[in-house]
GROMACS .gro file of N, CA and C in nm:
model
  378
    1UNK      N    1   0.083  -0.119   0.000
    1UNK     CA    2   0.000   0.000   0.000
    1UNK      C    3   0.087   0.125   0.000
    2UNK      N    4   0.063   0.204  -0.057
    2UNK     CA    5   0.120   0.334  -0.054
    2UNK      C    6   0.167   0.404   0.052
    3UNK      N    7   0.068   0.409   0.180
    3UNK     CA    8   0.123   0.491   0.307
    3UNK      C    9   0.284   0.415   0.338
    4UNK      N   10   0.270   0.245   0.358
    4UNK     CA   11   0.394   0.178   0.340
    4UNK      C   12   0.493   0.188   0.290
    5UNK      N   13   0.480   0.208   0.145
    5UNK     CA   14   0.570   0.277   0.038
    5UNK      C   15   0.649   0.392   0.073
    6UNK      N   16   0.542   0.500   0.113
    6UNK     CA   17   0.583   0.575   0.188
    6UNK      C   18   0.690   0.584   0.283
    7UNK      N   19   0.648   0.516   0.400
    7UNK     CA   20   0.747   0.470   0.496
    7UNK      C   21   0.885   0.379   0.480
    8UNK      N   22   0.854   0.337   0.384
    8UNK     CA   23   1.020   0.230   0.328
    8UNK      C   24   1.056   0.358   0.299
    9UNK      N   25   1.005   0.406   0.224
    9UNK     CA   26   1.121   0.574   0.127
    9UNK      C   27   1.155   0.613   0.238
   10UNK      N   28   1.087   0.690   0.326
   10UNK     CA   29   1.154   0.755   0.439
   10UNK      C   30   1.245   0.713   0.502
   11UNK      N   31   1.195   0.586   0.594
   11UNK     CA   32   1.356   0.534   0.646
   11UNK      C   33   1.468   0.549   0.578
   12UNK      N   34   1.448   0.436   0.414
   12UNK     CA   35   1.513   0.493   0.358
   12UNK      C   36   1.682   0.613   0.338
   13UNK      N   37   1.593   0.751   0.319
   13UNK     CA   38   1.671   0.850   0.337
   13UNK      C   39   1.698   0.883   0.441
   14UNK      N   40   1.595   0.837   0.575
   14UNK     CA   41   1.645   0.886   0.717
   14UNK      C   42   1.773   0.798   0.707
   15UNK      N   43   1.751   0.655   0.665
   15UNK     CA   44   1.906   0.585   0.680
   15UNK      C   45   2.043   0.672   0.574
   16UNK      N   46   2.043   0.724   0.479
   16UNK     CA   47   2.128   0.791   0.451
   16UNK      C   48   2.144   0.920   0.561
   17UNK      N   49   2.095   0.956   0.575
   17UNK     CA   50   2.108   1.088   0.647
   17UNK      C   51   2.168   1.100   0.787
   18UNK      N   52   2.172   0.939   0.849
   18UNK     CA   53   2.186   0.890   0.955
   18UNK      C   54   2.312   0.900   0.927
   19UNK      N   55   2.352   0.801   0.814
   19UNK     CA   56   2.500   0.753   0.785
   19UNK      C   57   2.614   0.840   0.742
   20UNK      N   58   2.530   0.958   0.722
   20UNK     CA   59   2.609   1.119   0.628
   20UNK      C   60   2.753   1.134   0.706
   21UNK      N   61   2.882   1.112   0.715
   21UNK     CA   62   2.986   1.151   0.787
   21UNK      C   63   2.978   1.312   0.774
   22UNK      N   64   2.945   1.363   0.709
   22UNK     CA   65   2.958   1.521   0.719
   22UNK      C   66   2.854   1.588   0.856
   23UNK      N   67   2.778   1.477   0.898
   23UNK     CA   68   2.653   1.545   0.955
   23UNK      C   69   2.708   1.578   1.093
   24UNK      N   70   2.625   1.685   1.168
   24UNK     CA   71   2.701   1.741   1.327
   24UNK      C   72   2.787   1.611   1.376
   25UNK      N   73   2.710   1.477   1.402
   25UNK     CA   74   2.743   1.368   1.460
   25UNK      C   75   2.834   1.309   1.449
   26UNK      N   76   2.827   1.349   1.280
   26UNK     CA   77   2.981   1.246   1.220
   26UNK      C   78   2.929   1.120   1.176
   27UNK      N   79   2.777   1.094   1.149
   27UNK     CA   80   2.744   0.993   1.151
   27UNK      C   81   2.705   0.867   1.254
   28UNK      N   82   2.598   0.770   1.195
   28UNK     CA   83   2.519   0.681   1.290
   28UNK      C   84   2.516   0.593   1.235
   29UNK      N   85   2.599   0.465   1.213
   29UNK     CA   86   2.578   0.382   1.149
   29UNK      C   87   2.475   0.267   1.247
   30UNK      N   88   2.473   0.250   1.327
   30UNK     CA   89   2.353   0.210   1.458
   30UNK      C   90   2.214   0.240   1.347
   31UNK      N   91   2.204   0.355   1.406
   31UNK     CA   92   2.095   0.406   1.329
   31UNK      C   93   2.075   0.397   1.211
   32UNK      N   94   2.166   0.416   1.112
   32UNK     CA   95   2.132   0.432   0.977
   32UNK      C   96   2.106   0.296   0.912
   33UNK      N   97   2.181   0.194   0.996
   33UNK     CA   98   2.123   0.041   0.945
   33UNK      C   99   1.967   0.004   1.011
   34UNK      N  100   1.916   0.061   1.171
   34UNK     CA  101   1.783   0.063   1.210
   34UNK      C  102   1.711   0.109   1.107
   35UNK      N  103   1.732   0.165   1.039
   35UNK     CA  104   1.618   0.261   0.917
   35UNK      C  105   1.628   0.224   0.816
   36UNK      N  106   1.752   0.125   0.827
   36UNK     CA  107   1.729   0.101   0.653
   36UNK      C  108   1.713  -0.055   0.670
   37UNK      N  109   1.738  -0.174   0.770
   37UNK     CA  110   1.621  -0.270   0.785
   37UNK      C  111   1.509  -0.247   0.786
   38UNK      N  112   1.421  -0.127   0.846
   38UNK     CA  113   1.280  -0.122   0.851
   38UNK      C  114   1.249  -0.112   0.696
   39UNK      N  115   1.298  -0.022   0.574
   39UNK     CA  116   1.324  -0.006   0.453
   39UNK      C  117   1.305  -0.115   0.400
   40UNK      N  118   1.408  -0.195   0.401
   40UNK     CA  119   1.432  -0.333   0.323
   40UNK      C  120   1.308  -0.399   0.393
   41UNK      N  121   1.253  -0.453   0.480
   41UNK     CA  122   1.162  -0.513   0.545
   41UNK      C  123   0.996  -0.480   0.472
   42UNK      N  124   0.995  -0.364   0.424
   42UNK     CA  125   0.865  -0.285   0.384
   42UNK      C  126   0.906  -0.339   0.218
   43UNK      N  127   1.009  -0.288   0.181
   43UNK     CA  128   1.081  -0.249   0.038
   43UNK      C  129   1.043  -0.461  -0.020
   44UNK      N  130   1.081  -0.533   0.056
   44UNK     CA  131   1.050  -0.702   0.029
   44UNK      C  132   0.971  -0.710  -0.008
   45UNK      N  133   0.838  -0.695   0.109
   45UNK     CA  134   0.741  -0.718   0.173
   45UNK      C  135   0.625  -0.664   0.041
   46UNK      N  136   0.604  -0.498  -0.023
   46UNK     CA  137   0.550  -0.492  -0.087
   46UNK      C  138   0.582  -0.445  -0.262
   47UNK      N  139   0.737  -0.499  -0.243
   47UNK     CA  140   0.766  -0.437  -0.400
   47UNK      C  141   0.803  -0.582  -0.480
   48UNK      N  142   0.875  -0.699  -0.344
   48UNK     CA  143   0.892  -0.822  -0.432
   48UNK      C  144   1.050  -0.830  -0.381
   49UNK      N  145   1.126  -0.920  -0.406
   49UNK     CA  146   1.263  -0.961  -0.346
   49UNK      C  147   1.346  -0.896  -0.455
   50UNK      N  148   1.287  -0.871  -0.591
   50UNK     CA  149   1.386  -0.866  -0.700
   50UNK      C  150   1.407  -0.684  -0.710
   51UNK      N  151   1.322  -0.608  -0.642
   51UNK     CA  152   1.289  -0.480  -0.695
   51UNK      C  153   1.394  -0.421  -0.672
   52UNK      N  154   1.443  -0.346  -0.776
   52UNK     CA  155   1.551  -0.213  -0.775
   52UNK      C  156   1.600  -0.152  -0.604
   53UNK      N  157   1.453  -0.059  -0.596
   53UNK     CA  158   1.471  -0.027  -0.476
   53UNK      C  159   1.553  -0.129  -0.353
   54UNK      N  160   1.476  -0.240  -0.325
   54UNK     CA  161   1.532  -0.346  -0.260
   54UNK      C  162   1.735  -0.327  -0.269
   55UNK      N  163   1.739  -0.349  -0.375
   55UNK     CA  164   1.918  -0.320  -0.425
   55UNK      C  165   1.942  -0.238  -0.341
   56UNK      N  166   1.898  -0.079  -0.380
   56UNK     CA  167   1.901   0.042  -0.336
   56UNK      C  168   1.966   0.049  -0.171
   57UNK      N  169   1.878  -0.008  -0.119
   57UNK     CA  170   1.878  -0.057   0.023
   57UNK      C  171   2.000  -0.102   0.072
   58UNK      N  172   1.976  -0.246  -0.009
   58UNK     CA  173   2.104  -0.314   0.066
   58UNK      C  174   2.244  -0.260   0.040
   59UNK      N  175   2.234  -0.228  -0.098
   59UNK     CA  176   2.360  -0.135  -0.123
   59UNK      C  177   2.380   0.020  -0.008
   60UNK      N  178   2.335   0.008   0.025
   60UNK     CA  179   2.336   0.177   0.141
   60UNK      C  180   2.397   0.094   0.251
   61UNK      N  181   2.352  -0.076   0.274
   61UNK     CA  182   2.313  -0.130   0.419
   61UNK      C  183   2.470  -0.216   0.447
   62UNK      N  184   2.513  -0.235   0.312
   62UNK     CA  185   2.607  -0.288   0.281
   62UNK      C  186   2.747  -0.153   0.295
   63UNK      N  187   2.733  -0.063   0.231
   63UNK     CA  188   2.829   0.046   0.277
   63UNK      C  189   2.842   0.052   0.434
   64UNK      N  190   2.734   0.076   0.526
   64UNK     CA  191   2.725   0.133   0.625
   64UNK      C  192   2.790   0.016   0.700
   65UNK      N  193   2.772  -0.108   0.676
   65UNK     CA  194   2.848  -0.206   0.780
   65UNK      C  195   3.021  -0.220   0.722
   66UNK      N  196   3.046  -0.189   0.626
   66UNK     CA  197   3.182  -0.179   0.577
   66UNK      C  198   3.207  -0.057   0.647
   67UNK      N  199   3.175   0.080   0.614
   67UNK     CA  200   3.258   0.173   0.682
   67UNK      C  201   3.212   0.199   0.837
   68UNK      N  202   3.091   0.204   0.904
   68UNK     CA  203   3.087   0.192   1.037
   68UNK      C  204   3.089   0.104   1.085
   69UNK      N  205   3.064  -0.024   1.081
   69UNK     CA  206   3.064  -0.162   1.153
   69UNK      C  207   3.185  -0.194   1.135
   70UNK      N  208   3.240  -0.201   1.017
   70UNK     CA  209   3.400  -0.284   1.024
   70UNK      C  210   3.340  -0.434   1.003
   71UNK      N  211   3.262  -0.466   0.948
   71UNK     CA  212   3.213  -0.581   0.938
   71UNK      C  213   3.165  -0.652   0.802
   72UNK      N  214   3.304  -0.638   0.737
   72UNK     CA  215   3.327  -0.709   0.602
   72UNK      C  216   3.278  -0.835   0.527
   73UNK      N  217   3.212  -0.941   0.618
   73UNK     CA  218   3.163  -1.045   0.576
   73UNK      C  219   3.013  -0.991   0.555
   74UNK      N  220   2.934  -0.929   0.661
   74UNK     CA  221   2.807  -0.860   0.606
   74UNK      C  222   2.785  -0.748   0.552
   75UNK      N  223   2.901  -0.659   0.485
   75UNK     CA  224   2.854  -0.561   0.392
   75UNK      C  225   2.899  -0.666   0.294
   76UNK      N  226   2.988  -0.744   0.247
   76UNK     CA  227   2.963  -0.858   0.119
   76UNK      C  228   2.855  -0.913   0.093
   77UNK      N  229   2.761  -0.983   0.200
   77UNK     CA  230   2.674  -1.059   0.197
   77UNK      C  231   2.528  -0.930   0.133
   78UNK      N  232   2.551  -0.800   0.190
   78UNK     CA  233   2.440  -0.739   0.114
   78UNK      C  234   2.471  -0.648  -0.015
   79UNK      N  235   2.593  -0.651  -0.025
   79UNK     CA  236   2.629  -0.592  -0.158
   79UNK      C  237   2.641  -0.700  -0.312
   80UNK      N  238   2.691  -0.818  -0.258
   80UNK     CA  239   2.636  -0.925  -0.327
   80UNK      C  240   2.494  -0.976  -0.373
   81UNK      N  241   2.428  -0.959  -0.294
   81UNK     CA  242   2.236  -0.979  -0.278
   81UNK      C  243   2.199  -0.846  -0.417
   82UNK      N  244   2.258  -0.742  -0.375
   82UNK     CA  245   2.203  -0.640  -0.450
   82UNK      C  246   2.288  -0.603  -0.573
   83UNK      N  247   2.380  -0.699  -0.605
   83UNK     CA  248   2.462  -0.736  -0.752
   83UNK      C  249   2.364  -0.784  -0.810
   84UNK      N  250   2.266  -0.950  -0.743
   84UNK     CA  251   2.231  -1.022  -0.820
   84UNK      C  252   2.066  -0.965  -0.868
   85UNK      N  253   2.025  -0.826  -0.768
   85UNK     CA  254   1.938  -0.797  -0.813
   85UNK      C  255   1.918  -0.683  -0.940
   86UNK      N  256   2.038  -0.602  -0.979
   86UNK     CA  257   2.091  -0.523  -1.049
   86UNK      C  258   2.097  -0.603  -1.178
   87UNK      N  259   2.163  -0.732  -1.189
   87UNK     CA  260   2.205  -0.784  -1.301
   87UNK      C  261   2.097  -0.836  -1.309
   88UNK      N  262   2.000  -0.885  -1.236
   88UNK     CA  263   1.842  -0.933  -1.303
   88UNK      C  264   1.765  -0.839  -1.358
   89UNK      N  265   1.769  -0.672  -1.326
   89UNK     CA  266   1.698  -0.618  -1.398
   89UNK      C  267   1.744  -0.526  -1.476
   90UNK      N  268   1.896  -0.541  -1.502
   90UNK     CA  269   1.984  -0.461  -1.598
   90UNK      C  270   1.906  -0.529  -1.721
   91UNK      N  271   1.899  -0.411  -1.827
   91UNK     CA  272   1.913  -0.386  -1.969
   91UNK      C  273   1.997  -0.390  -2.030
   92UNK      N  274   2.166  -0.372  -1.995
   92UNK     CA  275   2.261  -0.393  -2.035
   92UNK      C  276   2.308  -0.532  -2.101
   93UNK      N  277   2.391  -0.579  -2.176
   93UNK     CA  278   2.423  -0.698  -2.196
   93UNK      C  279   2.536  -0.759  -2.136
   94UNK      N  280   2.647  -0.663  -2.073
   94UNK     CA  281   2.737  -0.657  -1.984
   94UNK      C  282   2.764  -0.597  -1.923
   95UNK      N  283   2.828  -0.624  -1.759
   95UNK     CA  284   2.830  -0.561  -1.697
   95UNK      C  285   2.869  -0.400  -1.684
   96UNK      N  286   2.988  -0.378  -1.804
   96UNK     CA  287   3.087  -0.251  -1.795
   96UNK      C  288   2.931  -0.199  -1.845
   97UNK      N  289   2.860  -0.237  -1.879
   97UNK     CA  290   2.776  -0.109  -1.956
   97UNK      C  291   2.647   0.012  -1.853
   98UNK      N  292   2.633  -0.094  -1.736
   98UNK     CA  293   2.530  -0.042  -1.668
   98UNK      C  294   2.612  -0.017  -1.562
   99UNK      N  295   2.588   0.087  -1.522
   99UNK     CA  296   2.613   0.212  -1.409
   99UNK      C  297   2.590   0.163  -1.328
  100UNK      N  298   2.516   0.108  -1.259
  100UNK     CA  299   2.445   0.024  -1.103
  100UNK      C  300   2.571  -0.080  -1.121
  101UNK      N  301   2.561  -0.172  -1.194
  101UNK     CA  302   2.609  -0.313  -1.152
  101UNK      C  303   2.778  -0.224  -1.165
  102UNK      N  304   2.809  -0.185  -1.240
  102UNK     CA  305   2.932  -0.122  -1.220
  102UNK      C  306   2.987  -0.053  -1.061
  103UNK      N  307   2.894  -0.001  -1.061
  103UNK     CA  308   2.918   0.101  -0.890
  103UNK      C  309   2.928  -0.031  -0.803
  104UNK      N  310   2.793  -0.112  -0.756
  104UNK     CA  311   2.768  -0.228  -0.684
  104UNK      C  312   2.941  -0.303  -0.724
  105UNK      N  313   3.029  -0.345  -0.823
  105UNK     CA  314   3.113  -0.403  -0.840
  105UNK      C  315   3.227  -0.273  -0.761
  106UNK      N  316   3.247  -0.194  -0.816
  106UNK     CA  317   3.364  -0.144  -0.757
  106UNK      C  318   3.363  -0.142  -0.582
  107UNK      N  319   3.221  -0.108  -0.505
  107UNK     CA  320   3.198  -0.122  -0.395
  107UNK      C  321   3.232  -0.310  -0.306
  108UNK      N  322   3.226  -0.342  -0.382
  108UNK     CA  323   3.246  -0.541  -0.342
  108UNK      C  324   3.385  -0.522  -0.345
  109UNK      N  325   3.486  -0.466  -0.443
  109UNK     CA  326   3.590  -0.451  -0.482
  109UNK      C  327   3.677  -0.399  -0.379
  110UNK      N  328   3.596  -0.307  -0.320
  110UNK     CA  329   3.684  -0.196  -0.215
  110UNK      C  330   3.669  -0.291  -0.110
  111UNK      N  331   3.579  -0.349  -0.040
  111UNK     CA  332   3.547  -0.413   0.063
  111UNK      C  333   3.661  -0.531   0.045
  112UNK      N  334   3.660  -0.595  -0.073
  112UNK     CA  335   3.737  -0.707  -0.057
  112UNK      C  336   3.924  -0.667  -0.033
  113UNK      N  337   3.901  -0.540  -0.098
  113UNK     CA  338   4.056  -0.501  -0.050
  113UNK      C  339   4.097  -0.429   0.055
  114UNK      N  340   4.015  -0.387   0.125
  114UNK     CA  341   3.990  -0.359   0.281
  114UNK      C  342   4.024  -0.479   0.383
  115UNK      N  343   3.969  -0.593   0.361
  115UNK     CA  344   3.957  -0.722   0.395
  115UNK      C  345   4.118  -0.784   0.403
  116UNK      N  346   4.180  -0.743   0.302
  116UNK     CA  347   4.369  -0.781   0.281
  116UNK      C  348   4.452  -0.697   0.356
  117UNK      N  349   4.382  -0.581   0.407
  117UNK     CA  350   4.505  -0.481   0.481
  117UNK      C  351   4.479  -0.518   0.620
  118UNK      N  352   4.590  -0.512   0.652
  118UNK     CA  353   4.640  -0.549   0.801
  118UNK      C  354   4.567  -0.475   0.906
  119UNK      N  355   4.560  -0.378   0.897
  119UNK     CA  356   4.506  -0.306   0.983
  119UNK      C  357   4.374  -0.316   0.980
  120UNK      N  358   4.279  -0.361   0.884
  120UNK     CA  359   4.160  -0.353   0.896
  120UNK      C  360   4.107  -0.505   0.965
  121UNK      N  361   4.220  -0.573   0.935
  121UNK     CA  362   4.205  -0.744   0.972
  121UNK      C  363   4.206  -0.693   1.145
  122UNK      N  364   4.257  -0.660   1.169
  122UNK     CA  365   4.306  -0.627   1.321
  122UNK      C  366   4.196  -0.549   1.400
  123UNK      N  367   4.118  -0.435   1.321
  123UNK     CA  368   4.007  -0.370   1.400
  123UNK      C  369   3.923  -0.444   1.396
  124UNK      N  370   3.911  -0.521   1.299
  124UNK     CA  371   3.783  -0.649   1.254
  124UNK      C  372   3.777  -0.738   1.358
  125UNK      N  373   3.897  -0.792   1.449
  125UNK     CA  374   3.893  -0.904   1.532
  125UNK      C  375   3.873  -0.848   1.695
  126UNK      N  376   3.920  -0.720   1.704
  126UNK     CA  377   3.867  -0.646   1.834
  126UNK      C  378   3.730  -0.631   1.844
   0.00000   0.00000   0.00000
């Protein structure tokens, strides 16, 4: 239903807005993943598992646990999810051609080479 719709969008952007490093706070990744599960939860629930938006989501949900969580196995696990939903509804015939699955790839990319530096192995296990 629409009012719903509604409310996925909002969290949504409240979850970017949460996550903004520029913002007074410096950012909320706590928060900005609270708002953007409620998102994804609504975003499933009435758009379908495959929908764009859905991507949208996890790709935000997937940044936010890479750069505030430090928690590299689950920003993979949702940046991957929202590869395979990109390349299901890409128009493209390969990947270099579409902008989404491109971004979604360089983002998996960074994470996985985050994952090799020493220092990030080390905040990861504290």
């Amino acid at each position: 239903d629409l009012e719903s719709l509604t409310a996925a969008a909002i969290h949504h952007q409240l979850g970017l807005v949460d996550a903004d490093p520029s913002s007074d706070e410096g950012g909320d990744g706590t928060l900005a993943l609270m708002n953007f599960e409620i998102a994804l939860t609504l975003r499933k629930r009435l758009l379908g598992e495959t929908h764009l938006n859905v991507a949208k989501t996890l790709t935000a949900m997937g940044v936010v646990k890479h750069v505030f969580k430090k928690d590299p196995a689950a920003a993979l696990t949702d940046l991957r999810e929202a590869l395979i939903i990109y390349r299901t509804n890409s128009e493209f015939e390969n990947d270099e051609d579409d902008p989404e699955v491109k971004k979604i790839l360089k983002n998996i990319s960074l994470v996985q080479k985050d994952m090799k530096k020493p220092s990030f192995q080390s905040s990861a296990e504290h």
